[in-house]
CSV table of C-alpha atoms in Angstrom, one decimal:
chain,number,residue,atom,x,y,z
A,1,MET,CA,158.7,77.4,-13.9
A,2,GLN,CA,157.1,75.7,-16.9
A,3,ASN,CA,154.7,73.6,-14.9
A,4,GLU,CA,151.1,74.6,-15.8
A,5,ALA,CA,149.5,72.9,-12.7
A,6,LEU,CA,152.0,74.4,-10.3
A,7,ASN,CA,152.3,78.0,-11.4
A,8,GLY,CA,150.4,78.4,-14.7
A,9,GLY,CA,153.6,78.2,-16.8
A,10,GLY,CA,155.1,81.2,-15.0
A,11,THR,CA,152.0,83.3,-14.9
A,12,LEU,CA,151.9,83.1,-11.1
A,13,PHE,CA,155.2,84.9,-10.8
A,14,VAL,CA,154.2,87.7,-13.1
A,15,GLU,CA,150.9,88.3,-11.4
A,16,LYS,CA,152.4,88.2,-7.9
A,17,HIS,CA,155.3,90.5,-8.9
A,18,PRO,CA,154.0,92.9,-11.5
A,19,ASP,CA,157.1,95.2,-11.2
A,20,LEU,CA,159.6,92.6,-12.1
A,21,LYS,CA,162.7,94.1,-13.7
A,22,VAL,CA,163.6,90.8,-15.4
A,23,ARG,CA,161.5,89.0,-18.0
A,24,VAL,CA,160.0,85.6,-17.2
A,25,VAL,CA,160.4,83.2,-20.1
A,26,HIS,CA,159.4,79.6,-20.3
A,27,GLY,CA,160.9,79.2,-23.7
A,28,ASN,CA,158.4,76.7,-25.0
A,29,THR,CA,157.6,78.8,-28.1
A,30,LEU,CA,161.0,77.9,-29.5
A,31,THR,CA,160.6,74.3,-28.4
A,32,ALA,CA,157.4,74.1,-30.5
A,33,ALA,CA,159.2,75.8,-33.4
A,34,VAL,CA,162.0,73.3,-33.4
A,35,ILE,CA,159.6,70.3,-33.4
A,36,LEU,CA,157.4,71.8,-36.1
A,37,ASN,CA,160.4,72.6,-38.3
A,38,GLU,CA,161.5,69.0,-38.1
A,39,ILE,CA,158.3,67.9,-39.8
A,40,PRO,CA,158.6,67.6,-43.6
A,41,LYS,CA,156.4,70.1,-45.4
A,42,ASP,CA,154.7,67.4,-47.4
A,43,VAL,CA,153.3,65.6,-44.4
A,44,GLU,CA,149.5,65.5,-44.5
A,45,GLU,CA,148.8,63.7,-41.2
A,46,VAL,CA,150.4,63.3,-37.8
A,47,PHE,CA,149.6,61.4,-34.6
A,48,LEU,CA,150.0,63.6,-31.5
A,49,THR,CA,150.3,62.3,-27.9
A,50,GLY,CA,150.3,64.7,-25.0
A,51,ALA,CA,147.9,66.5,-27.3
A,52,THR,CA,146.3,68.8,-24.8
A,53,SER,CA,149.5,69.9,-23.0
A,54,LYS,CA,150.9,73.3,-23.5
A,55,LEU,CA,153.2,72.2,-26.3
A,56,GLY,CA,150.7,69.7,-27.7
A,57,ARG,CA,148.0,72.4,-28.0
A,58,ALA,CA,150.4,74.8,-29.8
A,59,ILE,CA,151.7,72.1,-32.2
A,60,ALA,CA,148.1,71.0,-33.1
A,61,LEU,CA,146.9,74.5,-33.7
A,62,TYR,CA,149.9,75.4,-35.9
A,63,LEU,CA,149.7,72.2,-38.0
A,64,CYS,CA,145.9,72.5,-38.6
A,65,ARG,CA,146.5,76.0,-40.0
A,66,ARG,CA,148.9,74.3,-42.5
A,67,ARG,CA,146.0,72.0,-43.4
A,68,VAL,CA,147.7,69.0,-41.7
A,69,ARG,CA,145.4,66.5,-40.2
A,70,VAL,CA,146.2,66.0,-36.5
A,71,LEU,CA,145.1,62.9,-34.7
A,72,MET,CA,145.0,64.1,-31.1
A,73,LEU,CA,145.2,61.3,-28.6
A,74,THR,CA,143.2,62.3,-25.5
A,75,LEU,CA,140.3,60.8,-23.5
A,76,SER,CA,139.1,64.3,-22.6
A,77,THR,CA,136.5,65.5,-25.2
A,78,GLU,CA,136.2,68.7,-23.2
A,79,ARG,CA,139.9,69.6,-23.5
A,80,PHE,CA,140.0,68.6,-27.1
A,81,GLN,CA,137.0,70.7,-28.0
A,82,LYS,CA,138.5,73.7,-26.1
A,83,ILE,CA,141.6,73.5,-28.3
A,84,GLN,CA,139.6,72.9,-31.5
A,85,ARG,CA,137.5,76.0,-30.9
A,86,GLU,CA,140.8,78.0,-30.8
A,87,ALA,CA,141.5,77.0,-34.4
A,88,PRO,CA,140.1,79.1,-37.3
A,89,ALA,CA,136.7,77.8,-38.3
A,90,VAL,CA,138.0,76.6,-41.7
A,91,CYS,CA,140.7,74.5,-40.0
A,92,GLN,CA,138.8,72.9,-37.2
A,93,ASN,CA,138.0,69.8,-39.1
A,94,TYR,CA,141.8,69.0,-39.3
A,95,LEU,CA,141.8,68.4,-35.6
A,96,VAL,CA,140.6,64.9,-34.8
A,97,GLN,CA,140.1,63.4,-31.4
A,98,VAL,CA,141.3,59.8,-31.1
A,99,THR,CA,141.3,57.7,-27.9
A,100,LYS,CA,143.5,54.7,-28.8
A,101,TYR,CA,146.9,54.1,-30.3
A,102,GLN,CA,145.3,51.9,-32.9
A,103,ALA,CA,144.0,55.0,-34.6
A,104,ALA,CA,147.6,55.8,-35.7
A,105,GLN,CA,148.4,52.4,-37.3
A,106,ASN,CA,148.6,54.0,-40.7
A,107,CYS,CA,150.3,57.2,-39.7
A,108,LYS,CA,154.1,57.4,-40.1
A,109,THR,CA,154.6,60.7,-38.3
A,110,TRP,CA,154.2,60.5,-34.5
A,111,ILE,CA,154.8,63.5,-32.3
A,112,VAL,CA,155.3,62.1,-28.8
A,113,GLY,CA,154.5,64.4,-25.8
A,114,LYS,CA,153.7,61.7,-23.3
A,115,TRP,CA,155.9,58.7,-22.6
A,116,ILE,CA,154.8,55.6,-24.5
A,117,THR,CA,155.7,52.0,-23.9
A,118,PRO,CA,157.2,49.6,-26.5
A,119,ARG,CA,153.8,48.0,-26.7
A,120,GLN,CA,152.2,51.3,-27.6
A,121,GLN,CA,154.9,52.0,-30.1
A,122,SER,CA,154.1,48.7,-31.8
A,123,TRP,CA,151.0,50.3,-33.3
A,124,ALA,CA,153.1,52.5,-35.5
A,125,PRO,CA,153.7,51.3,-39.1
A,126,SER,CA,157.1,50.4,-40.3
A,127,GLY,CA,159.0,53.5,-41.4
A,128,THR,CA,157.5,55.8,-38.7
A,129,HIS,CA,159.5,58.7,-37.3
A,130,PHE,CA,159.0,59.5,-33.7
A,131,HIS,CA,159.4,63.2,-33.0
A,132,GLN,CA,159.3,63.9,-29.3
A,133,PHE,CA,159.0,66.5,-26.6
A,134,VAL,CA,158.8,64.1,-23.6
A,135,VAL,CA,161.3,63.8,-20.8
A,136,PRO,CA,162.8,61.3,-20.4
A,137,PRO,CA,163.0,60.3,-24.1
A,138,ILE,CA,161.1,57.2,-25.2
A,139,LEU,CA,163.0,54.0,-25.7
A,140,ALA,CA,164.2,53.4,-29.3
A,141,PHE,CA,162.4,50.0,-29.4
A,142,ARG,CA,161.5,49.7,-33.1
A,143,ARG,CA,164.4,48.9,-35.4
A,144,ASP,CA,162.3,49.6,-38.4
A,145,CYS,CA,161.5,53.2,-37.2
A,146,THR,CA,163.5,56.3,-36.5
A,147,TYR,CA,163.6,58.4,-33.4
A,148,GLY,CA,164.1,62.2,-33.1
A,149,ASP,CA,166.1,63.9,-30.3
A,150,LEU,CA,164.7,66.1,-27.7
A,151,ALA,CA,164.2,69.6,-29.1
A,152,ALA,CA,167.5,71.4,-28.8
A,153,MET,CA,169.6,74.1,-30.4
A,154,ARG,CA,173.3,74.5,-31.0
A,155,LEU,CA,174.7,77.8,-29.8
A,156,PRO,CA,177.0,79.8,-32.1
A,157,ASP,CA,180.7,78.7,-32.1
A,158,ASP,CA,181.9,82.0,-30.7
A,159,VAL,CA,179.9,81.6,-27.4
A,160,GLU,CA,182.3,81.3,-24.5
A,161,GLY,CA,182.1,80.3,-20.9
A,162,LEU,CA,180.1,77.0,-21.3
A,163,GLY,CA,181.5,74.8,-18.5
A,164,SER,CA,178.9,72.1,-18.4
A,165,CYS,CA,176.6,70.0,-20.5
A,166,GLU,CA,172.8,69.8,-20.3
A,167,TYR,CA,171.3,66.4,-19.6
A,168,THR,CA,172.3,64.0,-22.5
A,169,MET,CA,173.5,66.8,-24.8
A,170,GLU,CA,177.0,67.6,-25.9
A,171,ARG,CA,178.7,70.8,-25.1
A,172,GLY,CA,177.4,73.8,-26.9
A,173,VAL,CA,173.9,72.3,-27.2
A,174,VAL,CA,171.0,73.4,-25.0
A,175,HIS,CA,167.4,72.5,-24.7
A,176,ALA,CA,165.3,74.6,-27.0
A,177,CYS,CA,163.4,76.2,-24.1
A,178,HIS,CA,166.7,77.4,-22.7
A,179,ALA,CA,167.7,78.7,-26.1
A,180,GLY,CA,164.3,80.5,-26.1
A,181,GLY,CA,165.4,82.5,-23.1
A,182,VAL,CA,168.7,83.4,-24.8
A,183,VAL,CA,166.8,84.6,-28.0
A,184,HIS,CA,164.3,86.6,-25.8
A,185,GLN,CA,167.2,88.5,-24.3
A,186,LEU,CA,169.1,89.0,-27.5
A,187,GLU,CA,166.1,90.4,-29.2
A,188,GLY,CA,165.4,92.8,-26.3
A,189,TRP,CA,161.8,91.7,-26.1
A,190,THR,CA,160.1,93.3,-23.1
A,191,HIS,CA,157.1,90.9,-22.7
A,192,HIS,CA,157.0,87.9,-20.4
A,193,GLU,CA,156.7,84.6,-22.1
A,194,VAL,CA,154.4,82.8,-19.7
A,195,GLY,CA,151.2,80.7,-19.8
A,196,ALA,CA,149.9,79.3,-23.1
A,197,ILE,CA,152.1,79.4,-26.1
A,198,ASP,CA,151.1,82.2,-28.6
A,199,VAL,CA,150.9,80.3,-31.9
A,200,ASP,CA,151.3,83.5,-33.9
A,201,ARG,CA,154.8,83.9,-32.4
A,202,ILE,CA,156.2,80.5,-33.3
A,203,ASP,CA,157.6,81.6,-36.6
A,204,ILE,CA,158.8,84.9,-35.2
A,205,VAL,CA,160.8,83.2,-32.5
A,206,TRP,CA,162.2,80.6,-34.9
A,207,LYS,CA,163.4,83.2,-37.4
A,208,ALA,CA,165.0,85.2,-34.5
A,209,ALA,CA,166.9,82.2,-33.3
A,210,LEU,CA,168.3,81.5,-36.7
A,211,LYS,CA,169.2,85.2,-37.1
A,212,HIS,CA,171.4,85.0,-34.0
A,213,GLY,CA,173.2,81.9,-35.2
A,214,LEU,CA,171.5,79.2,-33.3
A,215,ARG,CA,170.9,76.0,-35.2
A,216,PRO,CA,168.5,73.1,-34.5
A,217,VAL,CA,169.9,69.8,-33.5
A,218,SER,CA,168.1,66.8,-35.0
A,219,SER,CA,168.7,63.3,-36.0
A,220,MET,CA,166.4,63.6,-39.0
């Protein structure tokens, strides 16, 4: 349902079935929120791969509003400029297109949205932390660097009926996008969460998740 190329991130279902009684929720707003809240507030520059994806776009736009310089790795100037134009005029210069991993050799905060090889990781300086929203997770190749987990949230302790585990996660922990669906229902929101991520809703969804007792899972 989250696939942009296949169904527009769920938009196809909503357009084809306008009278749906259930809400269609891709949950990626909460995924973006989890990743963004892992990043220390004093970070001034990040390197972003998968930069023009649904999540990459939202992360870049959110960070540039915080006056964080975002090195966006993409060969497509057209896709980069489309995202850059979405940013407030005073923030657009914080979005910088780069086309090679070498551009991040002095940046210690990497946000990985596209799988990278050990050789590509070698461009990161010692002490880099790799945040990631790529499946499968990248190999923890660098002993002098640290690696974040996939964006996930721990459900409240009083949740019952969990009979299985998700992917590599322990019981009671779910992918952030799935947690996003839970929050959507608990809040009683009536809109569909489909298509591009609404950057203005990232903080709203994050606060709602915390209010309901969900907690981020991170190795930071």
